[in-house]
PDB file of C-alpha atoms in Angstrom:
ATOM      1  CA  GLN N1480      20.628  26.844 -40.686  1.00 93.00           C
ATOM      2  CA  VAL N1481      22.584  26.918 -43.922  1.00 96.00           C
ATOM      3  CA  GLN N1482      23.633  23.551 -45.317  1.00 97.00           C
ATOM      4  CA  LEU N1483      25.823  22.806 -48.332  1.00 98.00           C
ATOM      5  CA  VAL N1484      26.162  19.238 -49.593  1.00 98.00           C
ATOM      6  CA  GLU N1485      28.678  18.200 -52.251  1.00 98.00           C
ATOM      7  CA  SER N1486      28.522  15.060 -54.365  1.00 98.00           C
ATOM      8  CA  GLY N1487      29.995  13.556 -57.524  1.00 98.00           C
ATOM      9  CA  GLY N1488      33.586  12.875 -56.535  1.00 98.00           C
ATOM     10  CA  GLY N1489      35.383   9.643 -57.263  1.00 98.00           C
ATOM     11  CA  LEU N1490      38.352   7.943 -58.898  1.00 98.00           C
ATOM     12  CA  VAL N1491      39.103   8.797 -62.521  1.00 98.00           C
ATOM     13  CA  GLN N1492      42.017   8.225 -64.913  1.00 98.00           C
ATOM     14  CA  PRO N1493      44.133  11.122 -66.215  1.00 98.00           C
ATOM     15  CA  GLY N1494      42.306  12.850 -69.042  1.00 98.00           C
ATOM     16  CA  GLY N1495      38.937  11.776 -67.713  1.00 98.00           C
ATOM     17  CA  SER N1496      35.966  13.797 -66.510  1.00 98.00           C
ATOM     18  CA  LEU N1497      33.832  14.248 -63.421  1.00 98.00           C
ATOM     19  CA  ARG N1498      30.883  16.473 -62.597  1.00 98.00           C
ATOM     20  CA  LEU N1499      30.531  17.748 -59.041  1.00 98.00           C
ATOM     21  CA  SER N1500      27.328  19.099 -57.531  1.00 98.00           C
ATOM     22  CA  CYS N1501      26.665  21.297 -54.505  1.00 98.00           C
ATOM     23  CA  THR N1502      23.103  21.700 -53.277  1.00 98.00           C
ATOM     24  CA  ALA N1503      22.284  24.404 -50.747  1.00 97.00           C
ATOM     25  CA  SER N1504      19.438  24.877 -48.291  1.00 97.00           C
ATOM     26  CA  GLY N1505      18.492  27.311 -45.539  1.00 96.00           C
ATOM     27  CA  MET N1506      19.212  30.483 -47.489  1.00 95.00           C
ATOM     28  CA  ILE N1507      18.027  32.639 -50.387  1.00 95.00           C
ATOM     29  CA  PHE N1508      20.332  30.988 -52.880  1.00 95.00           C
ATOM     30  CA  LYS N1509      20.081  33.573 -55.656  1.00 95.00           C
ATOM     31  CA  LEU N1510      21.403  36.295 -53.320  1.00 95.00           C
ATOM     32  CA  TRP N1511      24.592  34.418 -52.400  1.00 97.00           C
ATOM     33  CA  ASP N1512      28.007  34.166 -54.012  1.00 97.00           C
ATOM     34  CA  MET N1513      28.985  30.514 -54.477  1.00 97.00           C
ATOM     35  CA  ALA N1514      32.419  29.004 -55.039  1.00 97.00           C
ATOM     36  CA  TRP N1515      34.400  25.803 -55.383  1.00 98.00           C
ATOM     37  CA  TYR N1516      37.624  25.324 -53.410  1.00 98.00           C
ATOM     38  CA  ARG N1517      40.002  22.375 -53.221  1.00 98.00           C
ATOM     39  CA  GLN N1518      42.599  21.147 -50.764  1.00 98.00           C
ATOM     40  CA  ALA N1519      45.270  18.498 -51.287  1.00 97.00           C
ATOM     41  CA  PRO N1520      46.956  16.752 -48.326  1.00 92.00           C
ATOM     42  CA  GLY N1521      49.509  19.009 -46.650  1.00 94.00           C
ATOM     43  CA  LYS N1522      48.550  22.031 -48.739  1.00 96.00           C
ATOM     44  CA  GLU N1523      46.409  25.099 -48.263  1.00 96.00           C
ATOM     45  CA  ARG N1524      42.867  25.366 -49.523  1.00 97.00           C
ATOM     46  CA  ASP N1525      42.796  26.978 -52.966  1.00 97.00           C
ATOM     47  CA  LEU N1526      39.996  28.810 -54.727  1.00 97.00           C
ATOM     48  CA  VAL N1527      38.964  27.007 -57.923  1.00 97.00           C
ATOM     49  CA  ALA N1528      36.072  29.052 -59.321  1.00 97.00           C
ATOM     50  CA  THR N1529      33.449  31.542 -58.154  1.00 97.00           C
ATOM     51  CA  SER N1530      29.872  32.153 -59.274  1.00 97.00           C
ATOM     52  CA  PHE N1531      28.799  35.638 -58.229  1.00 96.00           C
ATOM     53  CA  LYS N1532      25.149  36.376 -57.560  1.00 94.00           C
ATOM     54  CA  GLY N1533      25.211  39.006 -60.306  1.00 91.00           C
ATOM     55  CA  GLY N1534      25.924  36.314 -62.897  1.00 91.00           C
ATOM     56  CA  SER N1535      29.653  36.548 -63.547  1.00 96.00           C
ATOM     57  CA  ILE N1536      32.029  33.589 -63.135  1.00 97.00           C
ATOM     58  CA  ASP N1537      35.743  33.678 -62.320  1.00 96.00           C
ATOM     59  CA  TYR N1538      38.204  30.803 -62.778  1.00 97.00           C
ATOM     60  CA  SER N1539      41.614  30.253 -61.277  1.00 96.00           C
ATOM     61  CA  ASP N1540      44.429  29.954 -63.816  1.00 94.00           C
ATOM     62  CA  PHE N1541      45.155  26.306 -63.064  1.00 91.00           C
ATOM     63  CA  VAL N1542      41.658  25.180 -64.147  1.00 90.00           C
ATOM     64  CA  ARG N1543      40.702  27.728 -66.793  1.00 86.00           C
ATOM     65  CA  GLY N1544      39.818  25.970 -70.052  1.00 92.00           C
ATOM     66  CA  ARG N1545      39.290  22.595 -68.381  1.00 97.00           C
ATOM     67  CA  PHE N1546      36.661  23.216 -65.688  1.00 98.00           C
ATOM     68  CA  THR N1547      33.247  24.825 -66.089  1.00 98.00           C
ATOM     69  CA  LEU N1548      31.168  26.179 -63.204  1.00 97.00           C
ATOM     70  CA  SER N1549      27.423  26.478 -63.752  1.00 97.00           C
ATOM     71  CA  ARG N1550      24.588  27.638 -61.522  1.00 96.00           C
ATOM     72  CA  ASP N1551      20.928  26.627 -61.371  1.00 96.00           C
ATOM     73  CA  ASN N1552      19.112  28.972 -58.996  1.00 95.00           C
ATOM     74  CA  ALA N1553      15.844  27.058 -59.425  1.00 95.00           C
ATOM     75  CA  LYS N1554      17.513  23.963 -57.944  1.00 97.00           C
ATOM     76  CA  ASN N1555      19.708  25.777 -55.394  1.00 97.00           C
ATOM     77  CA  THR N1556      22.656  23.999 -56.985  1.00 97.00           C
ATOM     78  CA  ILE N1557      26.035  24.774 -58.493  1.00 97.00           C
ATOM     79  CA  TYR N1558      28.030  22.337 -60.604  1.00 98.00           C
ATOM     80  CA  LEU N1559      31.662  21.899 -61.534  1.00 98.00           C
ATOM     81  CA  GLN N1560      32.234  20.070 -64.810  1.00 98.00           C
ATOM     82  CA  MET N1561      35.844  18.875 -64.789  1.00 98.00           C
ATOM     83  CA  ASP N1562      37.397  17.746 -68.074  1.00 98.00           C
ATOM     84  CA  GLY N1563      40.965  16.838 -68.920  1.00 97.00           C
ATOM     85  CA  LEU N1564      41.696  15.901 -65.329  1.00 98.00           C
ATOM     86  CA  LYS N1565      45.321  15.697 -64.197  1.00 97.00           C
ATOM     87  CA  PRO N1566      46.889  13.928 -61.202  1.00 97.00           C
ATOM     88  CA  GLU N1567      47.570  17.338 -59.646  1.00 96.00           C
ATOM     89  CA  ASP N1568      43.804  17.924 -59.531  1.00 97.00           C
ATOM     90  CA  THR N1569      43.574  15.274 -56.813  1.00 98.00           C
ATOM     91  CA  ALA N1570      42.078  16.929 -53.729  1.00 98.00           C
ATOM     92  CA  ILE N1571      39.023  17.269 -51.574  1.00 98.00           C
ATOM     93  CA  TYR N1572      36.669  19.688 -53.290  1.00 98.00           C
ATOM     94  CA  TYR N1573      34.578  21.968 -51.088  1.00 98.00           C
ATOM     95  CA  CYS N1574      31.563  24.151 -51.762  1.00 98.00           C
ATOM     96  CA  ASN N1575      31.401  27.631 -50.199  1.00 98.00           C
ATOM     97  CA  GLY N1576      28.630  30.190 -50.007  1.00 97.00           C
ATOM     98  CA  ARG N1577      28.455  33.698 -48.575  1.00 96.00           C
ATOM     99  CA  ARG N1578      26.321  36.804 -48.844  1.00 95.00           C
ATOM    100  CA  GLY N1579      29.281  39.065 -49.468  1.00 92.00           C
ATOM    101  CA  PRO N1580      32.973  39.675 -48.779  1.00 88.00           C
ATOM    102  CA  TRP N1581      32.253  40.622 -45.162  1.00 93.00           C
ATOM    103  CA  GLU N1582      31.563  36.960 -44.382  1.00 93.00           C
ATOM    104  CA  ASP N1583      33.903  33.975 -44.195  1.00 89.00           C
ATOM    105  CA  GLY N1584      31.179  31.839 -45.729  1.00 94.00           C
ATOM    106  CA  ASN N1585      29.605  28.472 -45.101  1.00 97.00           C
ATOM    107  CA  TRP N1586      31.271  25.198 -46.076  1.00 97.00           C
ATOM    108  CA  GLY N1587      30.125  21.809 -47.235  1.00 98.00           C
ATOM    109  CA  GLN N1588      31.671  18.562 -46.052  1.00 97.00           C
ATOM    110  CA  GLY N1589      33.749  18.077 -49.203  1.00 98.00           C
ATOM    111  CA  THR N1590      33.938  15.368 -51.847  1.00 98.00           C
ATOM    112  CA  GLN N1591      37.109  13.456 -52.759  1.00 98.00           C
ATOM    113  CA  VAL N1592      38.456  13.618 -56.307  1.00 98.00           C
ATOM    114  CA  THR N1593      41.312  11.246 -57.141  1.00 98.00           C
ATOM    115  CA  VAL N1594      43.001  11.284 -60.556  1.00 98.00           C
ATOM    116  CA  SER N1595      45.251   8.271 -61.029  1.00 96.00           C
ATOM    117  CA  SER N1596      46.058   5.532 -63.516  1.00 93.00           C
TER     118      SER N1596
END
């Protein structure tokens, strides 16, 4: 079965940085679209960034210029480098993978990111 495992979350001060990782297993990683989502308490889950299997990367407006998504197919891993963190970035960050838009995708367990002084 497909498994996605996130890591790298933690507590950081405003303006600080974190690097999240998501490692996948049980699938042909290079043929899947991968994405980062986040969800704050009481709010809906929002798309943060997507790495398409063809090589392109899309960012949501609220993270563009601060976050960088990268993909290492040899390690079955995607990363999210987060710089210039703001308190409003506080959320649980989830990894998602799917073969195409006809699927809802598979989810990791999430990793908590807290930005506070």
